JSON list of C-alpha atoms in Angstrom, two decimals:
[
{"chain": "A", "resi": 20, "resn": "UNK", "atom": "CA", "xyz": [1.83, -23.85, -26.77]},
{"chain": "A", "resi": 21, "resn": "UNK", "atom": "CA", "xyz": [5.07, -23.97, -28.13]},
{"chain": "A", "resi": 22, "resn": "UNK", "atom": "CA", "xyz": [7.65, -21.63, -26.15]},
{"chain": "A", "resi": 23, "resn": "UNK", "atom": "CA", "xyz": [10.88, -19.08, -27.74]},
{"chain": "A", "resi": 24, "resn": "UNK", "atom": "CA", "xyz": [13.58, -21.17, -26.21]},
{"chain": "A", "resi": 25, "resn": "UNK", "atom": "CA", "xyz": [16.84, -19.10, -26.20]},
{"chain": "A", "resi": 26, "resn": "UNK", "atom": "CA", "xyz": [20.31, -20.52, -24.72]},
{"chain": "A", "resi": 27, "resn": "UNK", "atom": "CA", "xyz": [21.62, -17.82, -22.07]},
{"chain": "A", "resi": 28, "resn": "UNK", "atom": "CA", "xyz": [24.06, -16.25, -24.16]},
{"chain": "A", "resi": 29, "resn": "UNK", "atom": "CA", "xyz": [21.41, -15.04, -27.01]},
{"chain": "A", "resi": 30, "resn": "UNK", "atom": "CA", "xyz": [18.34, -14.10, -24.49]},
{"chain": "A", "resi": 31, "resn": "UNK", "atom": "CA", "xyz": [19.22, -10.49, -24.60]},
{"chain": "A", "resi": 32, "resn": "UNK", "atom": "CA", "xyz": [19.46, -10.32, -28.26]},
{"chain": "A", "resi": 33, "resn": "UNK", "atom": "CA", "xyz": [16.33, -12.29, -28.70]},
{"chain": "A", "resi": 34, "resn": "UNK", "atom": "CA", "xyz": [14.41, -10.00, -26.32]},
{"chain": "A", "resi": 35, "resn": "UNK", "atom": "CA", "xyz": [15.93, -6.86, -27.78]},
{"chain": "A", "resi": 36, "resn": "UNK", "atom": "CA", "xyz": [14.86, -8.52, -31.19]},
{"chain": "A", "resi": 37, "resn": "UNK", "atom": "CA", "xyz": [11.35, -9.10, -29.69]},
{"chain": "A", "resi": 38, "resn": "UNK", "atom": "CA", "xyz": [11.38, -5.62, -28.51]},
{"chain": "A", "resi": 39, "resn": "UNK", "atom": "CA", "xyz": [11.89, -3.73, -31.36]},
{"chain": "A", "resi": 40, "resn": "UNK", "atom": "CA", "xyz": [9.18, -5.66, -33.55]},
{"chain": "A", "resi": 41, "resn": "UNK", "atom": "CA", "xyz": [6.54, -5.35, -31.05]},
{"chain": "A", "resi": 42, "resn": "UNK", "atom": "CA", "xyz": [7.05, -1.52, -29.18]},
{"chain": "A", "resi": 43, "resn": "UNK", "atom": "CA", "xyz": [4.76, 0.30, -31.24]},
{"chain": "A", "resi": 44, "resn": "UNK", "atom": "CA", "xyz": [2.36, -2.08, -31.52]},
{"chain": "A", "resi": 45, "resn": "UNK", "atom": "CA", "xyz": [1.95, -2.44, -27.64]},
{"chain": "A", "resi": 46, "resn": "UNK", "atom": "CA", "xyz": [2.78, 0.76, -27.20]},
{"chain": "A", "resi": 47, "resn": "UNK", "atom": "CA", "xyz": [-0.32, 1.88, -29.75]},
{"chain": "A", "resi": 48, "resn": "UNK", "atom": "CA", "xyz": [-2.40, -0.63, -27.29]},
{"chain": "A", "resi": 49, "resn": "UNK", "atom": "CA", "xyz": [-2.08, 0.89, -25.07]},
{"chain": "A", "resi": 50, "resn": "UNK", "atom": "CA", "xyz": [-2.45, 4.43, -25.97]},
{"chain": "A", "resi": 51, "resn": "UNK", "atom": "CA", "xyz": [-5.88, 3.76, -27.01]},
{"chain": "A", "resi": 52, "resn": "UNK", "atom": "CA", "xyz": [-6.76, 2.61, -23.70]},
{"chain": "A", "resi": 53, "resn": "UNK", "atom": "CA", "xyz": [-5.09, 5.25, -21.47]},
{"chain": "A", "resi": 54, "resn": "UNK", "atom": "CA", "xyz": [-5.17, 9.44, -21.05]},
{"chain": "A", "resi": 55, "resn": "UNK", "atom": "CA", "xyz": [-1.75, 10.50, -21.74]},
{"chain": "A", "resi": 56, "resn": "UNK", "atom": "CA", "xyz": [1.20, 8.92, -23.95]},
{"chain": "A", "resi": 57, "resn": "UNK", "atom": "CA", "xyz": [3.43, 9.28, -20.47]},
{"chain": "A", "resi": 58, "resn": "UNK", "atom": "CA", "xyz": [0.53, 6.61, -18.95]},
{"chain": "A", "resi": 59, "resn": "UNK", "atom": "CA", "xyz": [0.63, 4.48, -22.31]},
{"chain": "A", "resi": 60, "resn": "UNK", "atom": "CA", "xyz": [4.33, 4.46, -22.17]},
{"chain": "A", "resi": 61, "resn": "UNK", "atom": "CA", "xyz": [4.12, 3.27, -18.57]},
{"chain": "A", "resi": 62, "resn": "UNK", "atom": "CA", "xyz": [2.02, 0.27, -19.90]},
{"chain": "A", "resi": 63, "resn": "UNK", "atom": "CA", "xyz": [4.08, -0.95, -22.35]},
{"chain": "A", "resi": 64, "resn": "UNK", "atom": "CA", "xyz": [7.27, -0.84, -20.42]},
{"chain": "A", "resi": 65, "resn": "UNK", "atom": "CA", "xyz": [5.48, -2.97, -17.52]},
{"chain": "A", "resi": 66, "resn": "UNK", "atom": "CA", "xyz": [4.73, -5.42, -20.32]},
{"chain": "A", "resi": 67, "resn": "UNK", "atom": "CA", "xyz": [7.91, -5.67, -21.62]},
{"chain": "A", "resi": 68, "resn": "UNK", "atom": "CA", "xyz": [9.14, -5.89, -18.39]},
{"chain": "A", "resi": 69, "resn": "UNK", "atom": "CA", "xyz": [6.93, -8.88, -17.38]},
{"chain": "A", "resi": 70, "resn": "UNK", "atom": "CA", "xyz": [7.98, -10.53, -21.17]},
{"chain": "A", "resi": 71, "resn": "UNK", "atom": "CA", "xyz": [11.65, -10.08, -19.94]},
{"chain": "A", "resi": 72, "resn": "UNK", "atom": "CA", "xyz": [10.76, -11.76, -16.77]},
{"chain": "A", "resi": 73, "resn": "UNK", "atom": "CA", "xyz": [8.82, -14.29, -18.50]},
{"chain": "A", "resi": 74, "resn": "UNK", "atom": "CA", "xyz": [10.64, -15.30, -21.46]},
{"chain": "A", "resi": 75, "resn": "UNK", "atom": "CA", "xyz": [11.00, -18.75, -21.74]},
{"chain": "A", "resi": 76, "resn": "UNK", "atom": "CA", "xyz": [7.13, -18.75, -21.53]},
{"chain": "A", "resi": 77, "resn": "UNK", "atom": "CA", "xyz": [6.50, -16.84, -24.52]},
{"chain": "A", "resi": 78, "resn": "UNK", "atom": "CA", "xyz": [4.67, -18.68, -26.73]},
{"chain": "A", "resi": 79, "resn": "UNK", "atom": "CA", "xyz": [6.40, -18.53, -30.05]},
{"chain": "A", "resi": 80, "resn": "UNK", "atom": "CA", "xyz": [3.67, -18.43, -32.81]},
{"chain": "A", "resi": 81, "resn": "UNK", "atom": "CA", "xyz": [1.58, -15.95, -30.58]},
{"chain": "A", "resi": 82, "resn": "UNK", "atom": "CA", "xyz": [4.08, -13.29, -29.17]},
{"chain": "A", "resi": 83, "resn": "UNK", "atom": "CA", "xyz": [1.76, -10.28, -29.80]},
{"chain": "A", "resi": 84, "resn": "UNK", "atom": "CA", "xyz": [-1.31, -11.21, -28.58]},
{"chain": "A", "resi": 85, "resn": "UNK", "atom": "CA", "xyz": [0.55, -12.59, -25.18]},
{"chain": "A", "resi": 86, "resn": "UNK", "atom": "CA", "xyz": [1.68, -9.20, -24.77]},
{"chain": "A", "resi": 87, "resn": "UNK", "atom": "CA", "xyz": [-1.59, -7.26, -25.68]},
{"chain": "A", "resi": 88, "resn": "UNK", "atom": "CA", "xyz": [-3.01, -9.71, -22.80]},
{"chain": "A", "resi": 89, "resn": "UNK", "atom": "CA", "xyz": [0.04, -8.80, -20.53]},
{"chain": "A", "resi": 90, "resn": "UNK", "atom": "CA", "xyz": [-0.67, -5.04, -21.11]},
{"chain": "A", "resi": 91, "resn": "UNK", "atom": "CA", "xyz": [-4.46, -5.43, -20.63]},
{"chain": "A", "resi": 92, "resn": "UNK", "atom": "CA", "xyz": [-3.74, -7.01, -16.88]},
{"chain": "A", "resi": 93, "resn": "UNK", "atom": "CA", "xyz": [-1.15, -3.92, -16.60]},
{"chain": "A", "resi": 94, "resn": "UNK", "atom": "CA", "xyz": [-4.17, -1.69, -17.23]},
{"chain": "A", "resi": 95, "resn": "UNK", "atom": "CA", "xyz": [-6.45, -3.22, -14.60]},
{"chain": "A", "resi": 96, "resn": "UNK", "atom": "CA", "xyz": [-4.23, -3.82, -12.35]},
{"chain": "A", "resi": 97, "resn": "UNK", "atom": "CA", "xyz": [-3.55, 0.12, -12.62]},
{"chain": "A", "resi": 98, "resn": "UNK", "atom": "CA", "xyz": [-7.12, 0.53, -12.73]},
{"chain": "A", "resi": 99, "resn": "UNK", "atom": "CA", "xyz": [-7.68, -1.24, -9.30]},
{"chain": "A", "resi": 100, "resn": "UNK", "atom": "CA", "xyz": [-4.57, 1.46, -7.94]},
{"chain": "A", "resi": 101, "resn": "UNK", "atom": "CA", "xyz": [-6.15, 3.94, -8.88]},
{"chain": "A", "resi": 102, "resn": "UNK", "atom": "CA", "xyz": [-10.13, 3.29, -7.15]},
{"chain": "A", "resi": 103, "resn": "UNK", "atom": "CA", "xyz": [-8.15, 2.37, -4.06]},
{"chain": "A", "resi": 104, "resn": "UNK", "atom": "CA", "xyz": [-6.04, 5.20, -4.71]},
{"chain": "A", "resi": 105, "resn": "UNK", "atom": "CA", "xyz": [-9.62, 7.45, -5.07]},
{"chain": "A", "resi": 106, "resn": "UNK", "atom": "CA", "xyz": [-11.18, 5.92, -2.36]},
{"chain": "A", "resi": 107, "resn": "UNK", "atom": "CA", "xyz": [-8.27, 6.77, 0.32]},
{"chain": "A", "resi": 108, "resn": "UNK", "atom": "CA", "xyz": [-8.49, 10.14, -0.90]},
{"chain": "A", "resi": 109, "resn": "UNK", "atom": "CA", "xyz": [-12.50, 10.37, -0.58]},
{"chain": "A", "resi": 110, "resn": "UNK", "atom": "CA", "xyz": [-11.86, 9.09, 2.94]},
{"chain": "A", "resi": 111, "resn": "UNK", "atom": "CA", "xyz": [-8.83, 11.21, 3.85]},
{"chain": "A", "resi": 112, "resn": "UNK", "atom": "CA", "xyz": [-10.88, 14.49, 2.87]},
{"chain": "A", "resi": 113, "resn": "UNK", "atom": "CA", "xyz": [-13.70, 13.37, 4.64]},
{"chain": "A", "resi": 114, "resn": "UNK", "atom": "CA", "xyz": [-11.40, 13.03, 8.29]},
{"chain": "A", "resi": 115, "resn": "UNK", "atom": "CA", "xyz": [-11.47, 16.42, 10.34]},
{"chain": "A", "resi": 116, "resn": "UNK", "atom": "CA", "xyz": [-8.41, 18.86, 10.09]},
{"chain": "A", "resi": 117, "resn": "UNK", "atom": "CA", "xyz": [-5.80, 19.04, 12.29]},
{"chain": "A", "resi": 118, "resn": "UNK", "atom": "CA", "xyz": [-6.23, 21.37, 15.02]},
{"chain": "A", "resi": 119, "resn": "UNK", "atom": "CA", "xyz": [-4.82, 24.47, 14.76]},
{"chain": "A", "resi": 120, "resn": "UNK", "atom": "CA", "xyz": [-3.13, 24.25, 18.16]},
{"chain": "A", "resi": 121, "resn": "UNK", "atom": "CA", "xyz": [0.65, 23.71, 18.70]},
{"chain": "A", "resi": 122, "resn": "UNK", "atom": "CA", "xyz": [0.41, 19.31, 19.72]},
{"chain": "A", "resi": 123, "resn": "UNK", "atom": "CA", "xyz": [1.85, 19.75, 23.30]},
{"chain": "A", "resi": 124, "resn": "UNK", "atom": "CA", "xyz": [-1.39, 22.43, 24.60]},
{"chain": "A", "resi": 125, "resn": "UNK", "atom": "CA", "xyz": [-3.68, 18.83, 22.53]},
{"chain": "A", "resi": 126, "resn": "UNK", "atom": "CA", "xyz": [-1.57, 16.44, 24.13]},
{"chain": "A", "resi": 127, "resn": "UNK", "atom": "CA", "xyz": [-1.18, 18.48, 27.82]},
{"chain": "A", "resi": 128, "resn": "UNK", "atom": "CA", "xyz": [-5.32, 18.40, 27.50]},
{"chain": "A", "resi": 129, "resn": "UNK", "atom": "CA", "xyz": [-4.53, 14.58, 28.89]},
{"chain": "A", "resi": 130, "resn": "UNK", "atom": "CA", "xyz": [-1.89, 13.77, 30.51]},
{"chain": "A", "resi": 131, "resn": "UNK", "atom": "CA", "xyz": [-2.72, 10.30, 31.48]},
{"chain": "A", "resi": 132, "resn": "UNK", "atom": "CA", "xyz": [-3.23, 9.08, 27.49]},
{"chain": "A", "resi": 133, "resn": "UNK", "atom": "CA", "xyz": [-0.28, 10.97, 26.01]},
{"chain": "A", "resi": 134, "resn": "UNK", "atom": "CA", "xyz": [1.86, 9.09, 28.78]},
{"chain": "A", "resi": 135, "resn": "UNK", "atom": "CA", "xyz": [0.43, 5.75, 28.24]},
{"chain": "A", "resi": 136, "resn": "UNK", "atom": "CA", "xyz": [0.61, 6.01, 24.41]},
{"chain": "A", "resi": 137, "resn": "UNK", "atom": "CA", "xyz": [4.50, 7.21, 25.05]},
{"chain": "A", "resi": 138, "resn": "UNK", "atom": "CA", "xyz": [5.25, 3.85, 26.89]},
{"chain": "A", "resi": 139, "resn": "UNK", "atom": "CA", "xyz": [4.36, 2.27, 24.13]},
{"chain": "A", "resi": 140, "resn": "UNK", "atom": "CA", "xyz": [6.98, 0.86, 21.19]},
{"chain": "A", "resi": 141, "resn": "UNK", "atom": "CA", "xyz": [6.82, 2.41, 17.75]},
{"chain": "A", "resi": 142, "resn": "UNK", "atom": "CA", "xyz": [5.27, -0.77, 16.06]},
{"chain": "A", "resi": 143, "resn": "UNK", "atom": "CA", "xyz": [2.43, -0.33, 18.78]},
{"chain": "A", "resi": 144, "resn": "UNK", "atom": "CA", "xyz": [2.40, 3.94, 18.13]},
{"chain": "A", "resi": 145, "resn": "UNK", "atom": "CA", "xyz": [1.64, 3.26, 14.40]},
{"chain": "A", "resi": 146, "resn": "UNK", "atom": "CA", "xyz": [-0.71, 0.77, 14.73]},
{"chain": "A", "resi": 147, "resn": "UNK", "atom": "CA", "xyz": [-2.92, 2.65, 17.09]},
{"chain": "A", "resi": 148, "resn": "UNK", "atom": "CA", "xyz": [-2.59, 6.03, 15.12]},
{"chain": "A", "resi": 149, "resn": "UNK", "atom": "CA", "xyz": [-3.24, 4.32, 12.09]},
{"chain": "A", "resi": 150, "resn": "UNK", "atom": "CA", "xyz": [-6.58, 3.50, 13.47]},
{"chain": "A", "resi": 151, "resn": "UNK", "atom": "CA", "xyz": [-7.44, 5.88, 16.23]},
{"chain": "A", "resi": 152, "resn": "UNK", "atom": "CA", "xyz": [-6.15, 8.91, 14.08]},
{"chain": "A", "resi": 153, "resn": "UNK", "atom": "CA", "xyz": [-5.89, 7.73, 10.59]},
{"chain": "A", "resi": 154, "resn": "UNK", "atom": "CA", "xyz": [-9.67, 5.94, 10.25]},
{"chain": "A", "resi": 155, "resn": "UNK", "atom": "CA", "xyz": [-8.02, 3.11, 8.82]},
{"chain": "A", "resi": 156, "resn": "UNK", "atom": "CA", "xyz": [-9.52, -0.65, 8.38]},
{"chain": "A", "resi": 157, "resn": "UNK", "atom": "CA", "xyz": [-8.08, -3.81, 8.75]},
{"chain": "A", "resi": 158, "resn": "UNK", "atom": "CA", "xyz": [-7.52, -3.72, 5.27]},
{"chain": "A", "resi": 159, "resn": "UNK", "atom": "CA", "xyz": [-5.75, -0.71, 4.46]},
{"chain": "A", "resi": 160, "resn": "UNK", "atom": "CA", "xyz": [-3.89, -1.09, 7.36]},
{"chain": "A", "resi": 161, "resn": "UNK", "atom": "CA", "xyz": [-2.18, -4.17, 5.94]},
{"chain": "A", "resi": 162, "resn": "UNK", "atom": "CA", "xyz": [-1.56, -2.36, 2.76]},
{"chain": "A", "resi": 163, "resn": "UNK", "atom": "CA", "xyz": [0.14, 0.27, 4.65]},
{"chain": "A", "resi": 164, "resn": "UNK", "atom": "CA", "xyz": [2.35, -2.01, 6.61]},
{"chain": "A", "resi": 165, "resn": "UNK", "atom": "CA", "xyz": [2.71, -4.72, 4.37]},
{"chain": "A", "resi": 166, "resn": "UNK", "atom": "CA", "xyz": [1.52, -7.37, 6.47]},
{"chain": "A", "resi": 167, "resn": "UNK", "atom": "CA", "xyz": [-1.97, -9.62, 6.60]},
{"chain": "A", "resi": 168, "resn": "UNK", "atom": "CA", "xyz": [-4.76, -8.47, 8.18]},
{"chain": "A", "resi": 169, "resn": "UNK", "atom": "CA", "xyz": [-4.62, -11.32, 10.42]},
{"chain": "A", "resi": 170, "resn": "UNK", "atom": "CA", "xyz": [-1.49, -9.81, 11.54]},
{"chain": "A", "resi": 171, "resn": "UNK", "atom": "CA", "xyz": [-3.07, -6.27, 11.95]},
{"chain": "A", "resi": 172, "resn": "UNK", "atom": "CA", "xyz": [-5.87, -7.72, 14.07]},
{"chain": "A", "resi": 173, "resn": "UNK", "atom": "CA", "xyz": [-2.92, -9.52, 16.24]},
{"chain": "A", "resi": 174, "resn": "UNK", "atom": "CA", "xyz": [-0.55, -6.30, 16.63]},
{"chain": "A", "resi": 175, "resn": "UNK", "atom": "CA", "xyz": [-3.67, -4.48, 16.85]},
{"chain": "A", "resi": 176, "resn": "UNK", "atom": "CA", "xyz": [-5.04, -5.98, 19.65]},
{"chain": "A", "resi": 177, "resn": "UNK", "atom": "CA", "xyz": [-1.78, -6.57, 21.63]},
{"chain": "A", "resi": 178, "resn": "UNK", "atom": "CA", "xyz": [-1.01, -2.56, 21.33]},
{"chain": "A", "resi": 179, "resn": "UNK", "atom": "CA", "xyz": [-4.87, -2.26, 22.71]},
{"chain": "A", "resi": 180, "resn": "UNK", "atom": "CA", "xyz": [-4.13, -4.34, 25.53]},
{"chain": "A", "resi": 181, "resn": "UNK", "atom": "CA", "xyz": [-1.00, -2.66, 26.49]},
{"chain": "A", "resi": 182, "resn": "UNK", "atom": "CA", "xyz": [-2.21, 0.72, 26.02]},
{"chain": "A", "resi": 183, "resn": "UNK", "atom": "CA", "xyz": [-4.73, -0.28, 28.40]},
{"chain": "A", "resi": 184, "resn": "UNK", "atom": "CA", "xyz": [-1.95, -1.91, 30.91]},
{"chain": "A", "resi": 185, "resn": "UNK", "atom": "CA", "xyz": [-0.30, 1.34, 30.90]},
{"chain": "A", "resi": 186, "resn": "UNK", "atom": "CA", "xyz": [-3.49, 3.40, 31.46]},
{"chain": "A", "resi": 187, "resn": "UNK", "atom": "CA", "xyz": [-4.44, 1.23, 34.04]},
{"chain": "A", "resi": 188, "resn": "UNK", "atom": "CA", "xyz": [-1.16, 1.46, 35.79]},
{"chain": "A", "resi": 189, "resn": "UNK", "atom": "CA", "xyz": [-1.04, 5.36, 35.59]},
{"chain": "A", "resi": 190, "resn": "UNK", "atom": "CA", "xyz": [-4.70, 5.33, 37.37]},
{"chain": "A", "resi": 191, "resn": "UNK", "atom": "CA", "xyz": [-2.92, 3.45, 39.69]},
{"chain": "A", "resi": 192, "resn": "UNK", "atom": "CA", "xyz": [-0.21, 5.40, 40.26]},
{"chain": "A", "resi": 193, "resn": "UNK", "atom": "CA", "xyz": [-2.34, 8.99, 40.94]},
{"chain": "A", "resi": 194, "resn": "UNK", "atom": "CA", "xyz": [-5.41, 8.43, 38.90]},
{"chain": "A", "resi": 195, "resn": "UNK", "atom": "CA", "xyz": [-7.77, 8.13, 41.82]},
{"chain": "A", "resi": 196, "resn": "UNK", "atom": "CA", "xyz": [-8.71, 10.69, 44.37]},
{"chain": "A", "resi": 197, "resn": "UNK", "atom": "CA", "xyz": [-7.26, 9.79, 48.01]},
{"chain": "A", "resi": 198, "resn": "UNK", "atom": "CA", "xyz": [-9.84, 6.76, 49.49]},
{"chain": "A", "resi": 199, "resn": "UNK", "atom": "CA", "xyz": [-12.83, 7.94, 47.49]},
{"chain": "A", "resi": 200, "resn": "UNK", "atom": "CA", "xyz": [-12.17, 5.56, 44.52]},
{"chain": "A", "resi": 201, "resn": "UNK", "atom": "CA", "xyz": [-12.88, 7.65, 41.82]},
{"chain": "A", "resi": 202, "resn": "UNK", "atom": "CA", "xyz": [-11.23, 8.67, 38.98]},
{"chain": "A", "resi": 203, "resn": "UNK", "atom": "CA", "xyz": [-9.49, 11.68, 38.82]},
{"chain": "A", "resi": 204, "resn": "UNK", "atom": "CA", "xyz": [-9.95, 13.66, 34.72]},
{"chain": "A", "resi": 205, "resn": "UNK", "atom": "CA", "xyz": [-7.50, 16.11, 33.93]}
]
């Protein structure tokens, strides 16, 4: 596959060249394949963006259908946003409300989590709301911080283990009732 080769000085001219010939036709592409022309124009300039980025791999005899197949994996890659997009919303509706309380009559309910979870960093805050609050997986969790999930499941379980610590060490410091052994619950 033979490719548009194009010294530095005449890319932009060559592109802008390119571009003009083939907008409407990518542009029409896409418009039959998406809702509004505000989506379709969205397509097309993604594909043009990825032939800018991609130029020296055009292949010179095919330039059209490389970027009808560019704008098709624009579409489903949009496609894919938008089920994960419908599924967060399915789930988010599906969560409780917030309570209709002010947070610090919640948060006074118990003492002894609201002052472990504050002796906690803000990496370790997030991570725990985002599970404990937000319903969150592994999975969206790493989409939401941009990390793996085999980093989630580390930071995960480290803030686990020293939200425990400090639980443990506020039982310790007045949890228990005087020489019975049991726990005090606010």
């Amino acid at each position: 596959m033979a490719a548009l080769h194009a010294s530095s000085t005449d890319v932009a001219t060559r592109f802008t060249d390119l571009f003009h010939q083939h907008w409407s036709a990518v542009f029409a592409y896409a418009l039959r394949r998406t809702v509004t022309a505000s989506d379709a124009h969205d397509v097309a300039a993604d594909t043009f963006a990825v032939a800018w980025r991609r130029f020296d791999e055009l292949p010179e005899d095919h330039v059209l259908p490389w970027l009808y197949r560019t704008a098709s994996n624009v579409l489903a890659n949009s496609a894919r946003s938008d089920r994960r997009r419908t599924r967060l919303d399915a789930r988010l509706a599906s969560q409780p409300r917030p309570i209709d309380r002010p947070l610090d009559e919640t948060v006074a309910e118990d003492h002894a989590l609201f002052d472990a979870f504050a002796t906690l960093n803000e990496e370790q805050q997030e991570i725990l709301a985002l599970v404990a609050w937000e319903g969150l997986d592994h999975d969206d969790i790493s989409s939401v911080l941009g990390i793996s999930t085999g980093a989630v499941a580390s930071r995960l379980s480290r803030a686990r283990a020293r939200f425990d610590e400090a639980l443990a060490t506020a039982d310790d410091e007045g949890g228990h009732e005087e020489g019975d052994g049991t726990r005090r619950h606010p």
